[in-house]
CSV table of C-alpha atoms and ligand atoms in Angstrom, one decimal:
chain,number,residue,atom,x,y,z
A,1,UNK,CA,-39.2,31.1,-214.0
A,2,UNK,CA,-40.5,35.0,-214.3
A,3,UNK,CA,-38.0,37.3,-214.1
A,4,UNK,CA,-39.1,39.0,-210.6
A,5,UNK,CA,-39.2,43.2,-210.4
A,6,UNK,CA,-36.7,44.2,-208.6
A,7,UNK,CA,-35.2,47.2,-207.6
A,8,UNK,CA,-31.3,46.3,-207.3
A,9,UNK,CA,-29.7,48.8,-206.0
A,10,UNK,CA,-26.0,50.5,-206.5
A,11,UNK,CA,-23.3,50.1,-207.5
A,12,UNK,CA,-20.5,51.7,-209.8
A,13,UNK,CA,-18.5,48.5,-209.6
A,14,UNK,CA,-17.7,44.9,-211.0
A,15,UNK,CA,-19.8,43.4,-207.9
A,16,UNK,CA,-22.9,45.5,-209.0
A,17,UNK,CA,-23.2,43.5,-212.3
A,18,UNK,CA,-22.6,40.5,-210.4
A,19,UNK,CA,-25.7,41.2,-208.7
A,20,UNK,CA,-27.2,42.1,-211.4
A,21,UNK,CA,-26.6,38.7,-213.3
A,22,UNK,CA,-27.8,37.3,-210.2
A,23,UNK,CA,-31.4,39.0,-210.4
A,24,UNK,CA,-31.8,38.5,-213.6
A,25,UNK,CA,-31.5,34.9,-212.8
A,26,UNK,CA,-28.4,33.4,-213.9
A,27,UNK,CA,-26.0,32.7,-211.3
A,28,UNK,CA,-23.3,35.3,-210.8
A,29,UNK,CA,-19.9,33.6,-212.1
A,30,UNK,CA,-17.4,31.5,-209.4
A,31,UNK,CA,-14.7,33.5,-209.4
A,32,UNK,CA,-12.3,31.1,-207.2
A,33,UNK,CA,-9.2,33.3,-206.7
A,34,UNK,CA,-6.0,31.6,-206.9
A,35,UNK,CA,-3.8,32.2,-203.7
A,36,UNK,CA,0.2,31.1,-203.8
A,37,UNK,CA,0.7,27.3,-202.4
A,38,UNK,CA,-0.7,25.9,-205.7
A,39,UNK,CA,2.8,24.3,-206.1
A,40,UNK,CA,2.6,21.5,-203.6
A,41,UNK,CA,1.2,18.2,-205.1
A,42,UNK,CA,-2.5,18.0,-203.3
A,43,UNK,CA,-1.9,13.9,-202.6
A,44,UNK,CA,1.6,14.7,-200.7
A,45,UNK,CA,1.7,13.3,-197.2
A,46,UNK,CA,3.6,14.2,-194.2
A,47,UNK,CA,3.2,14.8,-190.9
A,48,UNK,CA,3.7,17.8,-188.6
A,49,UNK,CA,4.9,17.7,-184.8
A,50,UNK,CA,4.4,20.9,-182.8
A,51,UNK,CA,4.4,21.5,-179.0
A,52,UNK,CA,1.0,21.0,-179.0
A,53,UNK,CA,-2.3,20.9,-181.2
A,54,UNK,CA,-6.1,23.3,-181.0
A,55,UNK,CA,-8.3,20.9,-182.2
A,56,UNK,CA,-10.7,23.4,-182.4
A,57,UNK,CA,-12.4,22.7,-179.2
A,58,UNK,CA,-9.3,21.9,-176.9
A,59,UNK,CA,-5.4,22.3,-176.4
A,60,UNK,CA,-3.5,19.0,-176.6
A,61,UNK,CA,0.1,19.1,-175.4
A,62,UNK,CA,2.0,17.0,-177.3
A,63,UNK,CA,0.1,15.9,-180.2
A,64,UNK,CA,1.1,16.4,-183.8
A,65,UNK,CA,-1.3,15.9,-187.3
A,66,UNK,CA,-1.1,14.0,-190.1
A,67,UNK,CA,-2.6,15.3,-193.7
A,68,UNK,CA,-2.4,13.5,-196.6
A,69,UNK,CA,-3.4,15.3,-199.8
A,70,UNK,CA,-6.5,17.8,-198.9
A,71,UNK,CA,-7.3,16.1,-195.4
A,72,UNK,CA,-6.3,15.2,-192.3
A,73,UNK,CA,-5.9,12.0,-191.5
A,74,UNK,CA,-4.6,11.4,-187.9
A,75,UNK,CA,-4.2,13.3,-184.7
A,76,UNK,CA,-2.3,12.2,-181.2
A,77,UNK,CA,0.9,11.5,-179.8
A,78,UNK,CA,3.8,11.6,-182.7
A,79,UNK,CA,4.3,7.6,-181.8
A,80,UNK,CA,0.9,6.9,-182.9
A,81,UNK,CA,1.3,9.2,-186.0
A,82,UNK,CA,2.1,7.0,-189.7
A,83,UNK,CA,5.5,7.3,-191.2
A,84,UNK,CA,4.9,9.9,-193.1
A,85,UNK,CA,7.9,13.1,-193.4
A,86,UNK,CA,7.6,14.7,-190.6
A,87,UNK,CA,8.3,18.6,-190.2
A,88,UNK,CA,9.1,19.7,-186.8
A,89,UNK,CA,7.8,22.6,-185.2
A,90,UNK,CA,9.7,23.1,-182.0
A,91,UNK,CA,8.3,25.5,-179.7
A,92,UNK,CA,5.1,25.9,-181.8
A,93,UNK,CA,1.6,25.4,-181.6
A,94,UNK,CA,-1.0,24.5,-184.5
A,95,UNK,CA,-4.4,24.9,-185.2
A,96,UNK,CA,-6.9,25.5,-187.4
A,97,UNK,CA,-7.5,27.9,-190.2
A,98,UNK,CA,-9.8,30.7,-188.7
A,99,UNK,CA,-13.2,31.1,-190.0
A,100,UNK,CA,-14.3,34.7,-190.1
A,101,UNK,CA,-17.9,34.5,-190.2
A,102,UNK,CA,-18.9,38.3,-191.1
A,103,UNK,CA,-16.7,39.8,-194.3
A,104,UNK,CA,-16.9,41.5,-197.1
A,105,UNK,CA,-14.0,40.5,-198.5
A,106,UNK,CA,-15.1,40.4,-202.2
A,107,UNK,CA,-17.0,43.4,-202.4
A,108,UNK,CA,-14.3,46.0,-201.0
A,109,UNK,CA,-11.7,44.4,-203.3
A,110,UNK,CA,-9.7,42.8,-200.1
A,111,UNK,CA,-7.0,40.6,-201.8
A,112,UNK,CA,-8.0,37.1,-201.1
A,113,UNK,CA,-4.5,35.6,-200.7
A,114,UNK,CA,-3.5,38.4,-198.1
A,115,UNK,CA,-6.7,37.4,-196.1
A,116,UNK,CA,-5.1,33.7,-196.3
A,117,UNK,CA,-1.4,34.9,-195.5
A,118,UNK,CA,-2.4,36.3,-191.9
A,119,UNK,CA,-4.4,32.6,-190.9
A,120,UNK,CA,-8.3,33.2,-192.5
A,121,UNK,CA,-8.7,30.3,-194.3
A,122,UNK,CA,-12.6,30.4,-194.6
A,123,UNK,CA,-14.3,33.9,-194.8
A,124,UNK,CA,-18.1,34.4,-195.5
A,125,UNK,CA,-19.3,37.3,-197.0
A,126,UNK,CA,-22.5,38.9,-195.6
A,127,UNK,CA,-23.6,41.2,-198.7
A,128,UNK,CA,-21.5,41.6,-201.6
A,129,UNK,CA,-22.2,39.2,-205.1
A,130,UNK,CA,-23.8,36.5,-204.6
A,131,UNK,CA,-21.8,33.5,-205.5
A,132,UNK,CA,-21.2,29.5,-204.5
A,133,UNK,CA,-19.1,28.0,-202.2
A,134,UNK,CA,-15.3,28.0,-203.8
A,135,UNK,CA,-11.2,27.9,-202.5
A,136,UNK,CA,-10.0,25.8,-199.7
A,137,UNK,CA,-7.4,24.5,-202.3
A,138,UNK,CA,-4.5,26.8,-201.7
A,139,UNK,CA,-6.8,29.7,-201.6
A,140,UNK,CA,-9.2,31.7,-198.6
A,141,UNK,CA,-12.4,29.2,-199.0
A,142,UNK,CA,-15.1,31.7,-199.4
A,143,UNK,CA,-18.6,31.5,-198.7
A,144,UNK,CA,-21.6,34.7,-199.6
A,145,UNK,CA,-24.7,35.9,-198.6
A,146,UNK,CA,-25.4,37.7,-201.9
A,147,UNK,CA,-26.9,41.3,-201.6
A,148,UNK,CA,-28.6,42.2,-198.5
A,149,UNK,CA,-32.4,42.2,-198.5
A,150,UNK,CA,-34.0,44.7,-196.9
A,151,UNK,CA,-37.6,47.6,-196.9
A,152,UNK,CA,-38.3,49.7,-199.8
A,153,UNK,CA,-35.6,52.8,-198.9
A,154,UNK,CA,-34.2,50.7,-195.8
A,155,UNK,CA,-31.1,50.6,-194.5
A,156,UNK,CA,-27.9,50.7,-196.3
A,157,UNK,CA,-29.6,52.6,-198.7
A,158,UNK,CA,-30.1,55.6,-197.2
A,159,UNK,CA,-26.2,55.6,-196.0
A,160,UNK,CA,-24.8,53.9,-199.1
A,161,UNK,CA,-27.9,54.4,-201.8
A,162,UNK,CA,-28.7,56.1,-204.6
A,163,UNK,CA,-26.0,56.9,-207.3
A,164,UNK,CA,-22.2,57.2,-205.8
A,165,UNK,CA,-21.6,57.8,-201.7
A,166,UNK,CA,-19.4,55.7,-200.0
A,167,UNK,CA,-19.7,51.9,-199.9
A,168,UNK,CA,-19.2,49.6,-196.9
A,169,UNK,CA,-16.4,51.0,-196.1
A,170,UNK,CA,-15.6,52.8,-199.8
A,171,UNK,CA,-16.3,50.9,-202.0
A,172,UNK,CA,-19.5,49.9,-203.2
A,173,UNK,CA,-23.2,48.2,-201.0
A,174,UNK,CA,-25.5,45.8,-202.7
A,175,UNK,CA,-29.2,45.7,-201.7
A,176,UNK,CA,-32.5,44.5,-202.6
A,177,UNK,CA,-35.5,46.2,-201.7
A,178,UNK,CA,-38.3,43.3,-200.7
A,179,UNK,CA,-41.8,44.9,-200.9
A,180,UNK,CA,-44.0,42.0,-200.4
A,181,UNK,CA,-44.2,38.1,-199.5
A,182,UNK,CA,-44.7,36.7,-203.0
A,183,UNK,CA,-41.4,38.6,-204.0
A,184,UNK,CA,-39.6,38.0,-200.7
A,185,UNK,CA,-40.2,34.3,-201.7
A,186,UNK,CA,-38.5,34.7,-205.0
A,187,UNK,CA,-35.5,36.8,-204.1
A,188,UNK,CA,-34.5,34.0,-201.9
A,189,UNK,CA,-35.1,31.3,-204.1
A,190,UNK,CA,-33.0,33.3,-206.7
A,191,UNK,CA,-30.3,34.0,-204.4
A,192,UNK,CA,-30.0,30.5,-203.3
A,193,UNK,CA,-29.5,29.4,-207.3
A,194,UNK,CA,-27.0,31.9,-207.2
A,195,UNK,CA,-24.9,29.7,-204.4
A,196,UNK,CA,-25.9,31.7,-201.3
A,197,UNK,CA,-25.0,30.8,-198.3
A,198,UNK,CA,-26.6,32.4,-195.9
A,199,UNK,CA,-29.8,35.3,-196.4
A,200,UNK,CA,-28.9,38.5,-195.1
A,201,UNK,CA,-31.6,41.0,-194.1
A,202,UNK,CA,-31.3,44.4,-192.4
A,203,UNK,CA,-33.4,45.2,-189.4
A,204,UNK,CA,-31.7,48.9,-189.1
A,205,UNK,CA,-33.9,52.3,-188.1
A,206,UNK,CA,-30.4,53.9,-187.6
A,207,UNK,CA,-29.4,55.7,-184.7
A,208,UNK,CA,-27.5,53.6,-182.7
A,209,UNK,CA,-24.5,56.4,-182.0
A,210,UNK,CA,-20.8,54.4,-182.0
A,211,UNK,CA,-21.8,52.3,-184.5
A,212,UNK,CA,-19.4,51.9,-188.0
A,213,UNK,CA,-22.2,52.8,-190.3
A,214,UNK,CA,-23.8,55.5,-188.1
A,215,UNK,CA,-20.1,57.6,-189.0
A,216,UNK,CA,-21.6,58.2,-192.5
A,217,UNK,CA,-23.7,60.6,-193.0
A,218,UNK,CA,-26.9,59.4,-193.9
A,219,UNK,CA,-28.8,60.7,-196.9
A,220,UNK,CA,-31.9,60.4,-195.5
A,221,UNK,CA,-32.7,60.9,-191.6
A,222,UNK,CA,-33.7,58.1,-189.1
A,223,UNK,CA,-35.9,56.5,-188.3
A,224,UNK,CA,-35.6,54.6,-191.6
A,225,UNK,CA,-38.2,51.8,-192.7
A,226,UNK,CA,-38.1,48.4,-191.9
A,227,UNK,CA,-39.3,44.9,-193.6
A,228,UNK,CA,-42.7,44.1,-192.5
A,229,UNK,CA,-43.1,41.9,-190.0
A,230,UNK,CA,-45.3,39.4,-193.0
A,231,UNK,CA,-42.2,40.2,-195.9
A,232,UNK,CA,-39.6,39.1,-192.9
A,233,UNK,CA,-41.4,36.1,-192.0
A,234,UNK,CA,-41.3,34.7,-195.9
A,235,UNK,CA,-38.0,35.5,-196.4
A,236,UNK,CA,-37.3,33.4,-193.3
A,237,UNK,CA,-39.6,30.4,-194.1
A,238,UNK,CA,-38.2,30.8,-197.9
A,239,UNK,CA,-34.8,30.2,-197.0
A,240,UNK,CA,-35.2,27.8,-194.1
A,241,UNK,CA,-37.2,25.8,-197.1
A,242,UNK,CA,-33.6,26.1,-199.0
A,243,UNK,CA,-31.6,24.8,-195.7
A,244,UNK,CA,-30.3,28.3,-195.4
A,245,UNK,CA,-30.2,30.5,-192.5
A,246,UNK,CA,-31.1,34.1,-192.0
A,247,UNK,CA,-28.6,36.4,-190.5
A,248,UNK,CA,-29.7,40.0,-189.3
A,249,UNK,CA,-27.9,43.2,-189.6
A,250,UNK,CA,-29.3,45.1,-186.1
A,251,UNK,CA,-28.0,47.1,-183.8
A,252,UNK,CA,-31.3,47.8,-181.4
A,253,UNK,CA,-34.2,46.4,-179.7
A,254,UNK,CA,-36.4,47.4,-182.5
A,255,UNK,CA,-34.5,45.0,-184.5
A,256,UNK,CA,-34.1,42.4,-182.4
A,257,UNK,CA,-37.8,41.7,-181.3
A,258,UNK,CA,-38.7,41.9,-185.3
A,259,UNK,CA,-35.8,39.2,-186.0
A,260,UNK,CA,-37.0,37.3,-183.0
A,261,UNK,CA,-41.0,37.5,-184.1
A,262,UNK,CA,-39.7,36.1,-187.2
A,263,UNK,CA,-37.5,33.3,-186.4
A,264,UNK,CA,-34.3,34.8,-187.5
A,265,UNK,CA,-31.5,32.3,-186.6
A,266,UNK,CA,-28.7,34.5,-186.7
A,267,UNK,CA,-27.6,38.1,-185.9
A,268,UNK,CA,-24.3,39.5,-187.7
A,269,UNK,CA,-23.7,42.0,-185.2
A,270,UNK,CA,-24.0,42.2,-181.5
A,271,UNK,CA,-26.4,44.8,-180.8
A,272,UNK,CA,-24.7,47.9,-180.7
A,273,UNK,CA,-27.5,49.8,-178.2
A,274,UNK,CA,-28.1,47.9,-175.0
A,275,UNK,CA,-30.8,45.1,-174.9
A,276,UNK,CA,-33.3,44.3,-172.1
A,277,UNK,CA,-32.1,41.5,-170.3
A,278,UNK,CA,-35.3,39.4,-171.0
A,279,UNK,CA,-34.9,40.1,-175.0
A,280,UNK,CA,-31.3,38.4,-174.6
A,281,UNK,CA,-32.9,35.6,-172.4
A,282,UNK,CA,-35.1,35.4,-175.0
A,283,UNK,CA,-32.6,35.4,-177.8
A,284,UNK,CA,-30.7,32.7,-176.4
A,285,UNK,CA,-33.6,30.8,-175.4
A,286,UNK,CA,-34.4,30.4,-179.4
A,287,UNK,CA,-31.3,29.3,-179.8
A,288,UNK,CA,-30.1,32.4,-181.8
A,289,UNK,CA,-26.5,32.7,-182.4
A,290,UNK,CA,-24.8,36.1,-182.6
A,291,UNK,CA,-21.8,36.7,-184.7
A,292,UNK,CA,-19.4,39.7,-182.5
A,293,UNK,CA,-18.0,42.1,-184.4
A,294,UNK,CA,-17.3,43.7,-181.2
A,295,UNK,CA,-13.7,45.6,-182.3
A,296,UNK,CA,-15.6,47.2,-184.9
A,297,UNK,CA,-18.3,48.5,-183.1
A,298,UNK,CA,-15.9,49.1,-179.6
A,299,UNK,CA,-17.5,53.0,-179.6
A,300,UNK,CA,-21.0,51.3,-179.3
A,301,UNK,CA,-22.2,52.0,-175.7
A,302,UNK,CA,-24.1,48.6,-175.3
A,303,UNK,CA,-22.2,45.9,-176.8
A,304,UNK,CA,-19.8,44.9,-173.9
A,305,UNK,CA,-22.7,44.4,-171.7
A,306,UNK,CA,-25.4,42.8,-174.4
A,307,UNK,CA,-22.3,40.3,-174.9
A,308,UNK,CA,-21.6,39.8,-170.8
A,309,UNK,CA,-25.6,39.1,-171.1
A,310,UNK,CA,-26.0,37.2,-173.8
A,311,UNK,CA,-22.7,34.8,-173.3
A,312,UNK,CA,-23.8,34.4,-168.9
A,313,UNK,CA,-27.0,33.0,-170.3
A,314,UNK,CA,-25.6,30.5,-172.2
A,315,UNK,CA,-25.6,32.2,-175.6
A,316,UNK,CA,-23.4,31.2,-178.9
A,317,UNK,CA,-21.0,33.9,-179.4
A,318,UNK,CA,-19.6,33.7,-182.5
A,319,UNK,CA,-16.2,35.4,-184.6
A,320,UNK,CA,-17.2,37.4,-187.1
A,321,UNK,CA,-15.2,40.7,-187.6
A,322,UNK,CA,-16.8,42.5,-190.4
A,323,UNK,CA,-13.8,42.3,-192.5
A,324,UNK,CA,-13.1,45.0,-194.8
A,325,UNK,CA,-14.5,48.0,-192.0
A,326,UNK,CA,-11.3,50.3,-192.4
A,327,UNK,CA,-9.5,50.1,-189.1
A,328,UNK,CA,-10.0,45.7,-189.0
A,329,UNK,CA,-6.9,43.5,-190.3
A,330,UNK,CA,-6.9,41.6,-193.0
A,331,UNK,CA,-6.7,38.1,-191.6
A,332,UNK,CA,-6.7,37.2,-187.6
A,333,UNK,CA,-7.9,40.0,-185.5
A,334,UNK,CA,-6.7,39.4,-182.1
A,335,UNK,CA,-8.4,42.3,-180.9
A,336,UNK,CA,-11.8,40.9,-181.7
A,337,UNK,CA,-10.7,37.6,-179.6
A,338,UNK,CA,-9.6,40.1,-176.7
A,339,UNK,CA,-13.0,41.7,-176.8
A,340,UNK,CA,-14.6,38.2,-176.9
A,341,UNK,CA,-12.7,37.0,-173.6
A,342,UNK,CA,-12.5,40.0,-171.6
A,343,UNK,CA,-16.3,41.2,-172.5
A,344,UNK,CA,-17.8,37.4,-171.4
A,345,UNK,CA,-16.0,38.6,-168.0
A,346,UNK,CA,-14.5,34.7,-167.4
A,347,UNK,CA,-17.7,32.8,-168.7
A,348,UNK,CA,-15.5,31.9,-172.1
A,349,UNK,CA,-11.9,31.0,-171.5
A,350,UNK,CA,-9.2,31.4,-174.0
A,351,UNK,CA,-9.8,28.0,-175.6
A,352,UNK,CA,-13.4,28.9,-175.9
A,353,UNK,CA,-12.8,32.1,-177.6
A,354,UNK,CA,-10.8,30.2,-180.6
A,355,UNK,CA,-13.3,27.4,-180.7
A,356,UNK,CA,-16.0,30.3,-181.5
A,357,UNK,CA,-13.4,30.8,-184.7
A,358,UNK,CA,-12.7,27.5,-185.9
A,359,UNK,CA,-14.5,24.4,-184.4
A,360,UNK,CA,-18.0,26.3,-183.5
A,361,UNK,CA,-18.2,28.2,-186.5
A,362,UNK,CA,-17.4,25.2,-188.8
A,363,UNK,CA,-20.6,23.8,-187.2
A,364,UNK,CA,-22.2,27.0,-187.3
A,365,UNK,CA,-22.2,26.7,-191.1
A,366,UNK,CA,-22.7,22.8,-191.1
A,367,UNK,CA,-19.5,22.3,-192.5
A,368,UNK,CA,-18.3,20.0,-189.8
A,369,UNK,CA,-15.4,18.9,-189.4
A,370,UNK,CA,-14.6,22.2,-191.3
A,371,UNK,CA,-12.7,24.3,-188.1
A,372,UNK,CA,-11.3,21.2,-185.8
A,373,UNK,CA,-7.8,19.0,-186.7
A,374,UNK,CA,-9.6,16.1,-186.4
A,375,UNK,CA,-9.4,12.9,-189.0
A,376,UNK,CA,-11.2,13.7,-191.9
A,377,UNK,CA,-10.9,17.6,-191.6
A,378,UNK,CA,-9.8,19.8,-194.7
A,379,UNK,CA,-6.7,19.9,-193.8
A,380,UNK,CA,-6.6,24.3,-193.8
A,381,UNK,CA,-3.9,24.9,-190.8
A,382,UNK,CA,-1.9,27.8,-189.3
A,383,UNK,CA,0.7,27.2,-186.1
A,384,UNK,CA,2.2,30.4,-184.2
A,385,UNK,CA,5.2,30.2,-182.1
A,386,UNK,CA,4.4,29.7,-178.1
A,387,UNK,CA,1.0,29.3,-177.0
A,388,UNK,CA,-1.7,31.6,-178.5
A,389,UNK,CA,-3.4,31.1,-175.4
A,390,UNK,CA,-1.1,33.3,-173.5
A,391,UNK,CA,-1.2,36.0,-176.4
A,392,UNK,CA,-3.7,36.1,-179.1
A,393,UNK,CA,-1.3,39.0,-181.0
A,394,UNK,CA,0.8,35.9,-182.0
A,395,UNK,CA,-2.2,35.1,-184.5
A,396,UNK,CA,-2.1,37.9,-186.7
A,397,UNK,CA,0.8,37.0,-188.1
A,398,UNK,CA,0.9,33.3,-188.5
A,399,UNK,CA,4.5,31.1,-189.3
A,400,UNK,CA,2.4,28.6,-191.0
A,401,UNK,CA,-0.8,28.6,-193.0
A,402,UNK,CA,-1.8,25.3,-195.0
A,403,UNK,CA,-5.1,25.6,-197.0
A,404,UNK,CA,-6.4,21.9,-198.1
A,405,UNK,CA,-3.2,20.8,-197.6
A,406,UNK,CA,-1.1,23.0,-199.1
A,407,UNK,CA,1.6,25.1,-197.8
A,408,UNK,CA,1.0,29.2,-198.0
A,409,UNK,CA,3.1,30.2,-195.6
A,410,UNK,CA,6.0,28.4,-194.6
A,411,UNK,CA,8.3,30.6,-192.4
A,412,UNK,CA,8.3,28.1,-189.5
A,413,UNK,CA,9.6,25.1,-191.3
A,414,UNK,CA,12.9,27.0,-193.0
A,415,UNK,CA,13.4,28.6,-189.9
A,416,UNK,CA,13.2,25.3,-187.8
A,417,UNK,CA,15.1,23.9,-190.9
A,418,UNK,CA,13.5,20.9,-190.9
A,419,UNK,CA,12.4,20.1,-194.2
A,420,UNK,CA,11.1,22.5,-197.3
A,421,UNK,CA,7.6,23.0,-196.9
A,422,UNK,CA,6.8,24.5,-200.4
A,423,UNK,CA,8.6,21.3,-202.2
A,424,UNK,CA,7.8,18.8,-199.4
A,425,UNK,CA,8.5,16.2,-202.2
A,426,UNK,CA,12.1,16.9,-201.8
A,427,UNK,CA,12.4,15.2,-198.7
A,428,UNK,CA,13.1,16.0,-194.9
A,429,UNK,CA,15.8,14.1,-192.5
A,430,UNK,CA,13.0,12.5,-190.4
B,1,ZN,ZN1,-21.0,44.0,-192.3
């Protein structure tokens, strides 16, 4: 294969020559950080009993879960449950590990294991190096879109381009500039190699006021250029021809009837100007699936009612909190699943606002039963005290947090004394 000419764009950092392998054409190296928890013996079995169980779509009073090395292996009522150790976990309530489908975890530096600590088990990266699928074994499972693609001088570049500004956030962007089909064709094919996930584009002109990125001064004044309508089109029909989807960073109607033209399957972002109401009945018509980032963008003056639009009409709305934005947690962000509930204005209960973080977006990313406590699930788990569906805020700063079946965070069982979750081997009185 031809090495294709590209302009890569940026940066000063590690990720930047990580991209840089990755044009070139050899895959950008797997770099599976190591969180703690690596201590528990993977084929350990036991079995935990809160007060009740998410399985990802629904609340279940009473039930407890079984793992056995990486996976779980039952659900129900503890009678039903094998004779395994069990760990009890009065008062508590278990789910699964959150999938946070809009980071940039590995691109601003974020420390992986911190992400894990406050209940993310599963982030994926939209821009930053491209890299495969790794973790999920005592570390944050991490999944990457590779650099954004996006027009000759288009957005981030004329925010984040060109020798030294500010990164996403401070650190550092990544970009390709697509000029034509042919190329558009090989960029994806050579991210894919790489172990992308997911193609990002960016459908930005700029200008949408509120917005995180429209803080920054920008370089270069908007309107800035977008891909061609024929460029966006191949880069959509080159990575459906991988299995991949596209995801589209746009904030405005300009963007949205380009991504919808093209068949774009996914925006990152609800739009941060407000839509017509027939381009979100339209939207969800396709079947197009929008990932929030609604605490992020909280200043934008059209997201709360796109959302209310899009969500009435039946859309997917999806958790994605653009990890790594300056004021966001690292891990959980309850105020993203506040924004979520309150913004559908009652068309998404509580249950349905953490199914849009665990069951949904494990489907989302065809990783089913990735996101539900179900048999045969990775067995990636966090419990709170009480019932997150009375408080959300409980979920930032998770008791428990088991990634393929090993304990990180074990503050629930040595306060419930019931057993010693980082040596499970040793033994508990039940
Ligand atoms: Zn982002």
């Amino acid at each position: 294969m031809r090495t294709p000419v590209l302009r890569v764009v940026l940066t000063r950092t590690a990720p930047a020559l990580a991209a840089l392998t990755l044009i070139g054409g050899l895959p950008a190296p797997a770099r599976a950080e190591q969180a703690g928890g690596g201590a528990t013996p993977a084929t350990d079995e036991y079995v935990l009993l809160p007060d009740r169980v998410f399985d990802g779509y629904t609340m279940r009073e009473g039930h407890g879960v079984a793992v056995r090395g990486a996976v779980i292996t039952a659900v129900g009522p503890a009678a039903t449950l094998p004779a395994a150790r069990r760990h009890v976990l009065a008062g508590a309530t278990l789910l699964p590990g959150f999938i946070d489908l809009h980071g940039h975890v590995a691109v601003q530096g974020v420390p992986p294991a911190t992400v894990l600590r406050h209940g993310t088990t599963t982030v994926r990266d939209l821009t930053g190096p491209a890299r495969p699928l790794g973790g999920g074994d005592g570390s944050l499972r991490q999944l990457a879109a590779g650099p954004i693609l996006t027009a000759p001088q288009g957005y981030p570049l004329p925010v984040w381009g060109g020798g030294g500004g500010h990164g996403h956030g401070d650190a550092a962007a990544l970009a390709v500039e697509v000029t034509d089909v042919a190329q558009a064709r090989e960029v994806v094919n050579h991210l894919v190699d790489a172990g992308a996930s997911v193609v990002k584009i960016a459908l930005e002109p700029g200008g949408s006021p509120g917005a995180p990125w429209s803080k920054h001064a920008a370089r270069v004044p908007s309107p800035w250029p977008l891909l061609a309508p024929d460029v966006l089109k191949a880069i959509v029909r080159g990575a459906h021809d991988r299995g991949r989807k596209v995801s589209a960073h746009l904030s405005n109607a300009t963007g949205a009837r380009l991504a919808l033209d093209a068949g774009v399957d996914e925006w990152a972002h609800m739009p941060c100007e407000a839509l017509p109401e027939d381009m979100l009945a339209r939207a969800v018509t396709a079947g197009v699936r929008i990932v929030g980032t609604l605490d992020t963008q909280s200043q934008c003056s059209g997201v709360l009612a796109n959302t209310r639009e899009f969500v009435a009409r039946g859309g997917t709305l999806l958790y994605g909190t653009d990890m790594a934005h300056t004021e966001l947690p690292w891990g959980i962000n309850a105020r993203e699943l506040e924004l979520m509930l309150h913004a559908s204005h009652g068309k998404l209960n509580a249950e349905a606002v953490l199914s849009a973080a665990t069951g949904k977006a494990g489907e989302h990313l065809g990783m089913a039963p990735l996101g539900r406590l179900v048999p045969g699930a990775p067995a990636d788990l966090v419990a709170v005290r009480g019932n997150p569906l009375h408080a959300f805020k409980r979920l930032e700063y998770p008791e428990l947090v088991i990634s393929g079946g090993r304990f990180v965070v074990d503050d629930l069982l040595r306060g419930s004394g019931k057993g010693q979750a980082m040596h499970p081997a040793a033994g508990s009185p039940h």
